[in-house]
Coordinates of C-alpha atoms in Angstrom, one line a residue:
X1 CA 3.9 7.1 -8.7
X2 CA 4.5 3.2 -8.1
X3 CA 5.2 1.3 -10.9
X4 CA 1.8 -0.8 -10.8
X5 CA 0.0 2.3 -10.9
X6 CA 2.1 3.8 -14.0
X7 CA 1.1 0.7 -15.9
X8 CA -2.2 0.9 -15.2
X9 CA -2.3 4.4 -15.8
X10 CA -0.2 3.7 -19.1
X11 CA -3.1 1.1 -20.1
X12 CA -5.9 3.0 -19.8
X13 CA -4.0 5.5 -21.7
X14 CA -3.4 3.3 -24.6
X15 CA -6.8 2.1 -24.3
X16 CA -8.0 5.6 -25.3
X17 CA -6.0 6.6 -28.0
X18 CA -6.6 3.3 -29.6
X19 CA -10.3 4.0 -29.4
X20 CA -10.0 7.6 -30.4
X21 CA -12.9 10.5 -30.0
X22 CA -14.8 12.1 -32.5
X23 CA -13.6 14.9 -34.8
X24 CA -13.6 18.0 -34.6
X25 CA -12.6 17.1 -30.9
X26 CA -9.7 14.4 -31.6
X27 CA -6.5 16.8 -31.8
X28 CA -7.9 18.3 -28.7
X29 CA -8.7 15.2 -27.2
X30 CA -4.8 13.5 -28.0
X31 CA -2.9 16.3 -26.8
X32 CA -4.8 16.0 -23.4
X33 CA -4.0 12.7 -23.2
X34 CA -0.2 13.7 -24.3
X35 CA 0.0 15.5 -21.6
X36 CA -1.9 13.5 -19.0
X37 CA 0.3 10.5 -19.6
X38 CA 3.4 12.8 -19.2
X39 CA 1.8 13.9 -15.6
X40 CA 0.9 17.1 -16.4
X41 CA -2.8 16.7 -14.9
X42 CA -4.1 20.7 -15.1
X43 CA -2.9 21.1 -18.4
X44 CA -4.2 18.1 -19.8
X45 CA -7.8 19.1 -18.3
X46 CA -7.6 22.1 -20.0
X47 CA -7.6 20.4 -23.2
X48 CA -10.2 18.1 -22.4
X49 CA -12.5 20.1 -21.3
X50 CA -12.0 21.9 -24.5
X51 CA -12.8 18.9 -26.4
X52 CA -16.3 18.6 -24.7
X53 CA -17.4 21.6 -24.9
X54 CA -17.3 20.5 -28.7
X55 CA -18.3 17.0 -28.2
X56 CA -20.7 16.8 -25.0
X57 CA -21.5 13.5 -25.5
X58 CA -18.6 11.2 -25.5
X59 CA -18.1 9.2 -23.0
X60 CA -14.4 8.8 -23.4
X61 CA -14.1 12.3 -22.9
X62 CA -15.9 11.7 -19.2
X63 CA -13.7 8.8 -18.5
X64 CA -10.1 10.8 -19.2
X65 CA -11.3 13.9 -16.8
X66 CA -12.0 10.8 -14.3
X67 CA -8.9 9.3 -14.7
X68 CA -7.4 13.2 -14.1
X69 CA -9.6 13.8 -10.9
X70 CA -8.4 10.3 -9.8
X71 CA -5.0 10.9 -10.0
X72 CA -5.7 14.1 -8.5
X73 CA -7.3 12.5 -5.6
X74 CA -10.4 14.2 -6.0
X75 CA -12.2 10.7 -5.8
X76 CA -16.2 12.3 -5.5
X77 CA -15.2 14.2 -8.6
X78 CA -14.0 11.1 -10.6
X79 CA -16.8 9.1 -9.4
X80 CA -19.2 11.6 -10.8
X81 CA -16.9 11.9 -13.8
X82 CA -17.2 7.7 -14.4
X83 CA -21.2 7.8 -13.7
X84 CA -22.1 10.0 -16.6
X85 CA -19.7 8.5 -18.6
X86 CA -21.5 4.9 -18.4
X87 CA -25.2 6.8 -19.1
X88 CA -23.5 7.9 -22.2
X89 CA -23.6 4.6 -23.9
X90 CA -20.0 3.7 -24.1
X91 CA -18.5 0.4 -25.5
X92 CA -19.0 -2.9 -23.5
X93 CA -14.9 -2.7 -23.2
X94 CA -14.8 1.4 -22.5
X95 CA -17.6 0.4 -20.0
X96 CA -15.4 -2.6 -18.3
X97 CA -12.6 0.0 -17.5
X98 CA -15.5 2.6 -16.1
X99 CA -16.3 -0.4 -13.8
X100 CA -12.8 -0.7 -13.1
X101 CA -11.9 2.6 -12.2
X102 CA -15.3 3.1 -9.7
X103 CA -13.8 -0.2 -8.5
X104 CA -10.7 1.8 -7.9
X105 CA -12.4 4.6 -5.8
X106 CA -14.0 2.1 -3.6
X107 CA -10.8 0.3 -3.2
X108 CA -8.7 3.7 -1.8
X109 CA -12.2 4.4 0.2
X110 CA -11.2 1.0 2.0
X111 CA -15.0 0.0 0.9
X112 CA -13.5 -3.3 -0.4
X113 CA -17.5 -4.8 -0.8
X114 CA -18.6 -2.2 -3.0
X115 CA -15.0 -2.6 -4.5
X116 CA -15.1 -6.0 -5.3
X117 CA -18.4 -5.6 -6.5
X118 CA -16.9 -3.2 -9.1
X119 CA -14.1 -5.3 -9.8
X120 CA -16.5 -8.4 -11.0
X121 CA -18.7 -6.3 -12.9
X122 CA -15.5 -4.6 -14.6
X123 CA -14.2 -8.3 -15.2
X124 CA -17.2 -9.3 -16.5
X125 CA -16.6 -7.4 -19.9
X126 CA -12.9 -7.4 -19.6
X127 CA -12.2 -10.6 -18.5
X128 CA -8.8 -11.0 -19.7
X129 CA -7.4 -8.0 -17.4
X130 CA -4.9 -9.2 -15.3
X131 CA -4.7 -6.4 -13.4
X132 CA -8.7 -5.8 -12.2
X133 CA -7.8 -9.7 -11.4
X134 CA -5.5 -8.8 -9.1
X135 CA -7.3 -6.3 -7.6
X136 CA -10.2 -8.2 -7.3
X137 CA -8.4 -10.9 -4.8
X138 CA -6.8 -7.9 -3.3
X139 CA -10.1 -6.7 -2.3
X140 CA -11.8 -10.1 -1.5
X141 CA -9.0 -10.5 0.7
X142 CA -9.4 -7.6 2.6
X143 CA -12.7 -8.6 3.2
X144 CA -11.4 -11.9 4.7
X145 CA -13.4 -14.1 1.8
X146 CA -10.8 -16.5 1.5
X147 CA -12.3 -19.1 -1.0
X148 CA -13.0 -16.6 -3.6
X149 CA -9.8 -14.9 -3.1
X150 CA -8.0 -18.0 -4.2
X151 CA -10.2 -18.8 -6.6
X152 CA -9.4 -15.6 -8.6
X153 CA -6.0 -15.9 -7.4
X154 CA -6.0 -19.4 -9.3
X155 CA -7.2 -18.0 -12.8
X156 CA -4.7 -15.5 -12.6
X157 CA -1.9 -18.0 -12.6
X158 CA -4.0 -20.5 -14.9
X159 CA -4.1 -17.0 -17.4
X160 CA -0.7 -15.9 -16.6
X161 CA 2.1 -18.7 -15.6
X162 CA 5.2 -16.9 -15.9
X163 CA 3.8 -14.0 -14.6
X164 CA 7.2 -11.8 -12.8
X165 CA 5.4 -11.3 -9.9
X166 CA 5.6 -15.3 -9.4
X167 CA 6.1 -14.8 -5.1
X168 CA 3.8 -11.9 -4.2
X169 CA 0.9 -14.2 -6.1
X170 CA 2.4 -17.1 -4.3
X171 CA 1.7 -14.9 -1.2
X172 CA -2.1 -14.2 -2.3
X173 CA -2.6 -17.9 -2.3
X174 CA -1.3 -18.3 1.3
X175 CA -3.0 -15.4 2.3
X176 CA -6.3 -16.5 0.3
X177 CA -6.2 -20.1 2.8
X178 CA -5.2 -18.0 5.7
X179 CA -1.7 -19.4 6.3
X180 CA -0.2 -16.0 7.4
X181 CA 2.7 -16.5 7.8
X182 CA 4.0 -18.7 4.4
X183 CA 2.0 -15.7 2.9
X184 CA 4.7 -13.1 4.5
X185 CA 7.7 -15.6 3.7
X186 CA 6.8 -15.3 0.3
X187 CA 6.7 -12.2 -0.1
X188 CA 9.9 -11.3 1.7
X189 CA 11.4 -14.1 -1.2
X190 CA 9.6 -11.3 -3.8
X191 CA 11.1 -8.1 -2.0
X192 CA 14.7 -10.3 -3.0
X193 CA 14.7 -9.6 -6.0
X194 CA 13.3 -6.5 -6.3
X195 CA 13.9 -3.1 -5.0
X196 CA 10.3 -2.4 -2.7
X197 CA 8.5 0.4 -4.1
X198 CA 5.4 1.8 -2.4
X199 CA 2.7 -0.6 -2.9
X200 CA 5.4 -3.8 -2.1
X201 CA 6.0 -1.6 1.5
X202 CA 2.1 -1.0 2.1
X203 CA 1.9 -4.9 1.2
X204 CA 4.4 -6.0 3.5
X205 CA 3.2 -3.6 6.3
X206 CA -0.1 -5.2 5.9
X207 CA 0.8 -9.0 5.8
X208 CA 2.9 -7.8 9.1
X209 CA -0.2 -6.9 10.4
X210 CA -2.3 -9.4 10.1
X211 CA 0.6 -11.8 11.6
X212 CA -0.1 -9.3 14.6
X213 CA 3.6 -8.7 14.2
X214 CA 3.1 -5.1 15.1
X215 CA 6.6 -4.1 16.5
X216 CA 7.9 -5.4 12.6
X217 CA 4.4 -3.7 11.2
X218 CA 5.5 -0.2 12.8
X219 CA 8.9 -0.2 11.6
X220 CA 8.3 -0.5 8.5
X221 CA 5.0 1.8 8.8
X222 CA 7.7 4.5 9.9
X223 CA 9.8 4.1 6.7
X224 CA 6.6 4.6 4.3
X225 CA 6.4 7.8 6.2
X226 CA 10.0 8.4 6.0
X227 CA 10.2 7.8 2.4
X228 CA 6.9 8.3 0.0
X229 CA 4.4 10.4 2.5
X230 CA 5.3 13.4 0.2
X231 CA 4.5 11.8 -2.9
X232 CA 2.0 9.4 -0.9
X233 CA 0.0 11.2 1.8
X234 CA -1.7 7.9 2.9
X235 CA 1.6 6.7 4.4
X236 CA 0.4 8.8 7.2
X237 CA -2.8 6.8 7.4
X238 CA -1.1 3.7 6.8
X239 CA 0.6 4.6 10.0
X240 CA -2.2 5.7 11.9
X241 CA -3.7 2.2 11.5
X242 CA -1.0 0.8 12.1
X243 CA -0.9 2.2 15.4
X244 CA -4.5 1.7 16.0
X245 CA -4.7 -2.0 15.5
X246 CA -1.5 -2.3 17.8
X247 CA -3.1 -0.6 20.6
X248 CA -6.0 -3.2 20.1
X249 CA -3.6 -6.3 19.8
X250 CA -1.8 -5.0 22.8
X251 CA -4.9 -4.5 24.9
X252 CA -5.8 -8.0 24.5
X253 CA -2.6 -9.7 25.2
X254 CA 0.0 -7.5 26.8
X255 CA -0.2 -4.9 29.1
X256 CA 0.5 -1.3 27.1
X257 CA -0.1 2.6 26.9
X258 CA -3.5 3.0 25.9
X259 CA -3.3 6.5 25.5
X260 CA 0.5 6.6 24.0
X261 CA -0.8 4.8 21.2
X262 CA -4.0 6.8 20.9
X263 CA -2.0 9.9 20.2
X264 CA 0.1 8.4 17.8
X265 CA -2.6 7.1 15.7
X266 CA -4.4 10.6 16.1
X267 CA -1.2 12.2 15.2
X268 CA -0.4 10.7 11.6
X269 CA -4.3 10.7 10.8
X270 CA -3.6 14.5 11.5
X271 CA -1.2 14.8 9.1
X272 CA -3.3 13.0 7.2
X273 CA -6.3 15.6 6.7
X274 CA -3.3 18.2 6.8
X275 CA -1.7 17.1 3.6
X276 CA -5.2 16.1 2.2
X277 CA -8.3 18.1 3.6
X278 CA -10.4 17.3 1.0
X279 CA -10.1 13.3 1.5
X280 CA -13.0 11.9 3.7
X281 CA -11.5 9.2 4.6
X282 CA -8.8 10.6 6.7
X283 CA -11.7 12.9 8.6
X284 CA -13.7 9.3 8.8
X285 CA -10.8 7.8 10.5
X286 CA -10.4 10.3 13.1
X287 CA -14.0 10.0 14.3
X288 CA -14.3 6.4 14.7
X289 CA -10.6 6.6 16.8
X290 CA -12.6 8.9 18.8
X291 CA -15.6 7.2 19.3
X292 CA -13.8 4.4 20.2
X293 CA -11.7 6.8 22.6
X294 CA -15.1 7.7 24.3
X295 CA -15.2 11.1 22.8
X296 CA -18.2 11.4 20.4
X297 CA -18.1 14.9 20.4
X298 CA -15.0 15.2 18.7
X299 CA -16.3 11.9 16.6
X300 CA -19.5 13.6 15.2
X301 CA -17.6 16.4 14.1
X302 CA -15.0 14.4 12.4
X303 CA -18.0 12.5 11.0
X304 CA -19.9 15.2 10.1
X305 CA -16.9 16.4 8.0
X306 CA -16.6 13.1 5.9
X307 CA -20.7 13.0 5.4
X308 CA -20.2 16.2 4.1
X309 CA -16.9 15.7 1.6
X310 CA -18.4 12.5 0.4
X311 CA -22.5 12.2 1.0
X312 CA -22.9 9.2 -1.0
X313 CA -21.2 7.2 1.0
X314 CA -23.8 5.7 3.1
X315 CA -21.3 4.4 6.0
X316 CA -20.2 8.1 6.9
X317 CA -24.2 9.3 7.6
X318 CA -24.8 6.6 9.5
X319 CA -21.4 7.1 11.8
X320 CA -22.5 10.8 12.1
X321 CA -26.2 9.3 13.5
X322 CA -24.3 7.4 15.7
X323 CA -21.5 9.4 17.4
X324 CA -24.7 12.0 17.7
X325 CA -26.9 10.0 19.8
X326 CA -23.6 9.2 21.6
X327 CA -22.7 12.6 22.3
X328 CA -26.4 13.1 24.1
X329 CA -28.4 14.1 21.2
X330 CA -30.4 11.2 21.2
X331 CA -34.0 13.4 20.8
X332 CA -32.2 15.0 17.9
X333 CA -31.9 12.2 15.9
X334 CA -34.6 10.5 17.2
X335 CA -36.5 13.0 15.3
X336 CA -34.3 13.1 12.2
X337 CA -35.3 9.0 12.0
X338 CA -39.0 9.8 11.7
X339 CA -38.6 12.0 8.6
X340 CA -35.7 9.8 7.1
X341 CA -35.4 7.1 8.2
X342 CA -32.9 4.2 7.7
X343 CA -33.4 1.9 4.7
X344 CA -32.6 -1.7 5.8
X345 CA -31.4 -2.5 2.1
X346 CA -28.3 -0.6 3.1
X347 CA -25.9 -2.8 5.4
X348 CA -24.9 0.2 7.2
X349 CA -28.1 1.2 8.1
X350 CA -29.3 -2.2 8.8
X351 CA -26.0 -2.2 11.4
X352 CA -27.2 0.7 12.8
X353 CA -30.9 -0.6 13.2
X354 CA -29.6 -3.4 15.2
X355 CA -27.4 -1.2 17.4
X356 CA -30.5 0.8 18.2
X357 CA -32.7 -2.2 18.6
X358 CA -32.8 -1.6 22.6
X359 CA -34.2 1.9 21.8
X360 CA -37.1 0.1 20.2
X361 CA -38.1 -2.1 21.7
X362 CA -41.8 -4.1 21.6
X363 CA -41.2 -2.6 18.4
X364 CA -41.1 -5.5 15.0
X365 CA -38.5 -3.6 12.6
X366 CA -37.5 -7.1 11.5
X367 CA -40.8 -8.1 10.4
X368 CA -41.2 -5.4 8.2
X369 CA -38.1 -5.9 6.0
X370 CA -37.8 -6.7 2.4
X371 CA -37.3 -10.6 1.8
X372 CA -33.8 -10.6 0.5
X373 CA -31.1 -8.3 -0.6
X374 CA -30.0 -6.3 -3.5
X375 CA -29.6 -9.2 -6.3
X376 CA -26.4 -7.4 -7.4
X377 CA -24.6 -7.4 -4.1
X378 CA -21.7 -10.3 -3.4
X379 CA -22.1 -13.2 -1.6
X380 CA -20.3 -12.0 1.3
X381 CA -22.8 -8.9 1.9
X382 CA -25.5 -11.2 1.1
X383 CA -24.3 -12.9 4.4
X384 CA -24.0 -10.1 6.1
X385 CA -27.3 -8.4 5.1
X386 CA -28.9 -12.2 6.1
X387 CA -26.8 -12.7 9.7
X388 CA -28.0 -8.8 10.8
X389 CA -31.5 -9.4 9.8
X390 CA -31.7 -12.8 11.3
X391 CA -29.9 -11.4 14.9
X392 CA -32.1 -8.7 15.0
X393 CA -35.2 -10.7 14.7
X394 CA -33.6 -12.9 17.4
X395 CA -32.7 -9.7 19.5
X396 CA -36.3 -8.4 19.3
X397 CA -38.1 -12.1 20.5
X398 CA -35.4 -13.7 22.6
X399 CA -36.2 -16.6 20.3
X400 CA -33.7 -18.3 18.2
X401 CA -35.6 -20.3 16.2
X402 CA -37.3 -16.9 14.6
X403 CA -33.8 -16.0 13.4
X404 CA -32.9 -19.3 12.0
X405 CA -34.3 -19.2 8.2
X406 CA -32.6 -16.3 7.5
X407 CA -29.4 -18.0 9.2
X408 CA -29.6 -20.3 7.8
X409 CA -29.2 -18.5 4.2
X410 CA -26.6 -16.1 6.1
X411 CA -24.1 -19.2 6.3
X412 CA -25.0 -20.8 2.8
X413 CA -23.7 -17.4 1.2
X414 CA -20.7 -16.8 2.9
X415 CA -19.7 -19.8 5.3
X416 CA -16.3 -18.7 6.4
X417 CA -17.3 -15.0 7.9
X418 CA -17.6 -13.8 11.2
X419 CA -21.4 -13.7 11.6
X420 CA -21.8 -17.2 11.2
X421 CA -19.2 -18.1 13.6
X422 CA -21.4 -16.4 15.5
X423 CA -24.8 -18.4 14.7
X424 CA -22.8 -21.3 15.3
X425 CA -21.8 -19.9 18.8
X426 CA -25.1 -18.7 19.6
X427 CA -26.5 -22.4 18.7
X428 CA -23.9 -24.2 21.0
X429 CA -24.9 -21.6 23.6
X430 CA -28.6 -22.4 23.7
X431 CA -27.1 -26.4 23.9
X432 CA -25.4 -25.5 26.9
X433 CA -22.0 -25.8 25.2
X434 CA -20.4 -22.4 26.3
X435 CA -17.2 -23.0 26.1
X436 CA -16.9 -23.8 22.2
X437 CA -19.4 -20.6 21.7
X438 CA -16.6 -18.7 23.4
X439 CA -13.6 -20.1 21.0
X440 CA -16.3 -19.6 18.1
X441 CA -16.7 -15.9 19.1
X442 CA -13.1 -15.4 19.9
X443 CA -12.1 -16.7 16.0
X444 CA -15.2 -13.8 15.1
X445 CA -13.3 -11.4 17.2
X446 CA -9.6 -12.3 15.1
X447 CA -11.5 -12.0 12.0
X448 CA -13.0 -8.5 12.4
X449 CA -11.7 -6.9 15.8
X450 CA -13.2 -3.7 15.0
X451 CA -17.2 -5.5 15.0
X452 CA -19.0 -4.5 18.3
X453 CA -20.8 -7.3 18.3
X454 CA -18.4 -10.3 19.3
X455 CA -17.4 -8.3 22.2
X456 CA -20.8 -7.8 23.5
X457 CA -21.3 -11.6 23.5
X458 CA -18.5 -12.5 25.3
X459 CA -18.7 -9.7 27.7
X460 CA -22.7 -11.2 28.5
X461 CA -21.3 -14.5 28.8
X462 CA -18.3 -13.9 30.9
X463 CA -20.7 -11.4 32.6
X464 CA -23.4 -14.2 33.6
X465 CA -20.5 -16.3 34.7
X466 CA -19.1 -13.8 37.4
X467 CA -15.9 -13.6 35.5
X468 CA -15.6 -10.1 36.3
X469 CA -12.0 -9.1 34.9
X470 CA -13.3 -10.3 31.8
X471 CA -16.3 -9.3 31.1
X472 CA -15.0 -5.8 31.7
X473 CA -12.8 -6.1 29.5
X474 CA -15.0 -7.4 26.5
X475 CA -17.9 -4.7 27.8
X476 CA -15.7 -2.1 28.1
X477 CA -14.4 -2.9 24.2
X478 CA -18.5 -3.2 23.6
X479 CA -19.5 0.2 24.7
X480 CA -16.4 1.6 22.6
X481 CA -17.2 0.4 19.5
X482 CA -21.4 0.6 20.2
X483 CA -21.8 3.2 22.4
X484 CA -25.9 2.7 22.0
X485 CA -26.0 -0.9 24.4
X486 CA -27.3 0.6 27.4
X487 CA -27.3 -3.3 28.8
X488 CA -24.1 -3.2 28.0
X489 CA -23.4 0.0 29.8
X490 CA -25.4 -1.5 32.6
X491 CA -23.0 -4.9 33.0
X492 CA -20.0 -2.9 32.1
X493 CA -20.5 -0.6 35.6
X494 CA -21.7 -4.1 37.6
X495 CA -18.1 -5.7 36.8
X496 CA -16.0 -2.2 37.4
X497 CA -17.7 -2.3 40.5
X498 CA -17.3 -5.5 41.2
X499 CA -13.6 -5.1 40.7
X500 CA -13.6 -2.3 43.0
X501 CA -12.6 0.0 39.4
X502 CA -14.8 3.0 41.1
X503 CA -13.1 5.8 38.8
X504 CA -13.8 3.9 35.3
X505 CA -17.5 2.4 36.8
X506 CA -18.1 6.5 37.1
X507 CA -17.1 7.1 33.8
X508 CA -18.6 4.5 32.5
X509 CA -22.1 5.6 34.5
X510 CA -21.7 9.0 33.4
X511 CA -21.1 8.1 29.2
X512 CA -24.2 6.2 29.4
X513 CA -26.3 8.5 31.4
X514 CA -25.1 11.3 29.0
X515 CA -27.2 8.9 26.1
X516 CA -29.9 7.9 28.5
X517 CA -30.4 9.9 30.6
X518 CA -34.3 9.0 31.6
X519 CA -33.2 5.7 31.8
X520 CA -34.7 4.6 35.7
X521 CA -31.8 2.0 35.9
X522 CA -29.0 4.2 35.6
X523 CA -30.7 6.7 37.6
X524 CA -30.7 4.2 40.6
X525 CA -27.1 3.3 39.8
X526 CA -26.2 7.1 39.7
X527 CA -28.0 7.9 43.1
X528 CA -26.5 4.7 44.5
X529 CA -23.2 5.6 43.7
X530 CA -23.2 8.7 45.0
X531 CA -24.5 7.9 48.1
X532 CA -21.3 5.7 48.8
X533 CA -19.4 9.0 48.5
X534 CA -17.8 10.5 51.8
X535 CA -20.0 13.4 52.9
X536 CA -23.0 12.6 51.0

């Protein structure tokens, strides 16, 4: 266990003996928590589970088995653990930390939204806690929100000035205004002093990341492995990322091994689900590598797997929905949509309604939508929500100015995210100014290169300009991360065959076909093709 995570486990420890349960369930109740701070989880259940049988009711008793489940890495059975506990009532401080551990689950789920959410709600009855402070930037930095992650960063050092950890805060600041690489120079001054534990080697493999320093980011991805996957299991996924986003980087700059690197991320998610079956995300993981490996058979299952470990997290349904259509069960699902369909007040689903606009079309989903999003949701997926319903209103009338009120509230939410670097691209398009709206979608790209959507716009422009190499490549990047753009499949082919790539424009025929296969446009395109064929 890493140091932070003994102290917090220590706090919230404290926390509860200071607040004490009810007799007749107190000795019971102490001696699990005896034990639990020692690390002796299964015992320590035992006990409290003893103590509410006799007091049912007690919300403190919910929170310890949470903590125990946590630890444990059973994360659904925490979460469930922490969501009776705040209908029992508890104390506005006992309900801060409840806040803060949910927080927690979202933040190992790598749902740093919902996380962040948590984190403000936690902070918001326990606003002295330096540590769901921390956290807090930590996850607002994950999701690229710069301004508030320095902002928070700030009242931690207004709160705490001689804090120890004086250079790795100094590193969220630079990292907060996006200056990369003072950010890793900082904390390569912290690591000086210290000895690096695990979260200071995640840290540092992550700010080596995100300087797209990969060969540095891998080198130190393999000594996680090397040294805490046994008491850490995520070093494998930590590696598997690693690995992914390399093979992304590499694609866009140097030539590399496409499917070398493929197989090494597969590998250590592998290990990954090995060592920890029961953990979605590692399943989750898998599928998108293979969606985006054009093999959504293997994706659905590996979706289907984390739907079914942790069904309340919308993102992994609506995966499933989509590697299934992929895989050529469109009708399937098709049909599933009619008796459940998907509820635009969820950003996932309102992703995946855009991605399946072209199956709808003449059809007015965007007009049909509630006005504005959830009230309690943060700025930043307030943008979102905002940008995807604005796009898809544009997407459905080819008309800009449709899209531009709820744009327009998109960018006053969140001004620094990728969506409205792309309303401001799609604006200097319709001016004529193409090559700023390229740069524009290129820093959208840098800021989330796993969206679909910035490729698919630069692929259509570089398309309508006959730049074929390009366009295939942005297209091809398209299709892999929405395999549900049939006019993306469509241009994709054009510039393979315009490049005289007649092995990939096949593949890429036969992919879409497999998803539309009544499609009269890839029907000529197939019968075409195979009529170029010697001995047709």
């Amino acid at each position: 266990m890493g140091k932070r995570s003994r102290n917090a486990l220590l706090f919230c420890l404290t926390a509860l003996l200071s607040l004490g349960a009810q007799a007749p369930a107190d000795p019971l109740y102490r001696e699990g928590l005896r034990l639990m701070q020692q690390g002796y989880y299964t015992e320590a259940r035992l006990y409290l589970e003893q103590a509410q049988e006799k007091d049912p009711y007690n919300p403190e008793l919910y929170f310890s088995l949470g903590i125990i489940a946590y630890k444990q890495k059973n994360y659904q059975s925490a979460y469930g653990r922490y969501q009776k506990a705040l209908t029992l009532l508890p104390s506005p401080e006992l309900r801060g930390r409840l806040q803060g551990a949910l927080a927690d689950i979202y933040f190992q789920l790598e749902d740093f939204k919902q996380a962040a959410q948590a984190y403000q709600q936690a902070l918001s009855f326990l606003p002295q806690s330096k540590g769901l402070r921390l956290r807090l930037a930590m996850s607002l930095l994950r999701l690229q929100n710069n301004s508030a992650a320095l902002a928070e960063t700030e009242k931690l050092l207004k709160d705490f000035p001689l804090l120890e950890e004086a250079y790795e805060l100094r590193s969220l600041i630079q990292l907060s205004q996006a200056n990369y690489s003072q950010a890793l120079q900082d904390f390569e001054k912290a690591l000086e002093k210290k000895q690096p534990g695990w979260e200071s080697w995640v840290q540092l493999n992550w700010l080596y990341r995100i300087n797209l320093d990969f060969e540095r980011a891998r080198t130190v991805a393999n000594k996680i492995v090397q040294i805490h996957a046994r008491e850490h299991p995520e070093a494998h996924l930590i590696a598997g990322d690693t690995a992914f986003e390399s093979l992304l980087h590499c694609q866009r700059t140097v030539p590399c091994n496409p499917s070398e690197q493929v197989q090494s991320a597969i590998t250590f998610y592998e290990k990954y689900t090995l060592a920890e079956p029961e953990q979605a995300l590692g399943h989750f993981k898998l599928g998108k590598l293979y969606l985006w490996d054009k093999n959504p058979r293997l994706a659905q299952i590996f979706f289907r797997r984390a739907e079914m470990l942790f069904p309340e997290h919308r993102h992994y349904h609506t995966a499933r929905l989509e590697a299934e259509i992929a895989a050529g069960n469109r009708q399937k699902i098709e049909i599933q949509l009619k008796t459940q369909p998907l509820n635009p007040l969820y950003l996932e689903d309102l992703e995946l309604m855009v991605k399946l606009q072209e199956l709808y079309q003449g059809q007015k989903h965007s007009t049909e939508f509630p006005t504005a999003p959830r009230e309690e949701w943060t700025q930043s997926q307030k943008s979102q929500w905002y940008f995807l319903k604005g796009y898809l209103a544009y997407r459905e009338s080819e008309n800009i100015h449709l899209a531009l009120a709820n744009w327009g509230k998109a960018e006053k939410a969140d001004p620094q995210s990728a969506g409205n670097d792309i309303i401001r691209a799609l604006r200097l398009k319709e001016s004529h100014k193409s090559a700023w709206a390229k740069d524009l979608l290129l820093q959208a790209m840098r800021k989330n290169p796993e969206w679909w959507l910035p490729y698919q716009l630069l692929g259509e422009s570089e398309y309508e300009n006959k730049a074929w190499k390009n366009a295939a490549f942005y297209l091809d990047q398209a299709v892999r991360w929405n395999p549900l753009s049939k006019k993306s499949f469509l241009q994709l082919f054009e510039a393979q065959s315009q490049l005289k790539l007649s092995q990939e424009a096949q593949s890429t025929l036969a992919y879409a076909l497999a998803i539309y296969p009544d499609a009269p446009e890839l029907q000529t395109r197939y019968w075409q093709n195979l009529e170029q064929k010697p001995g047709f």
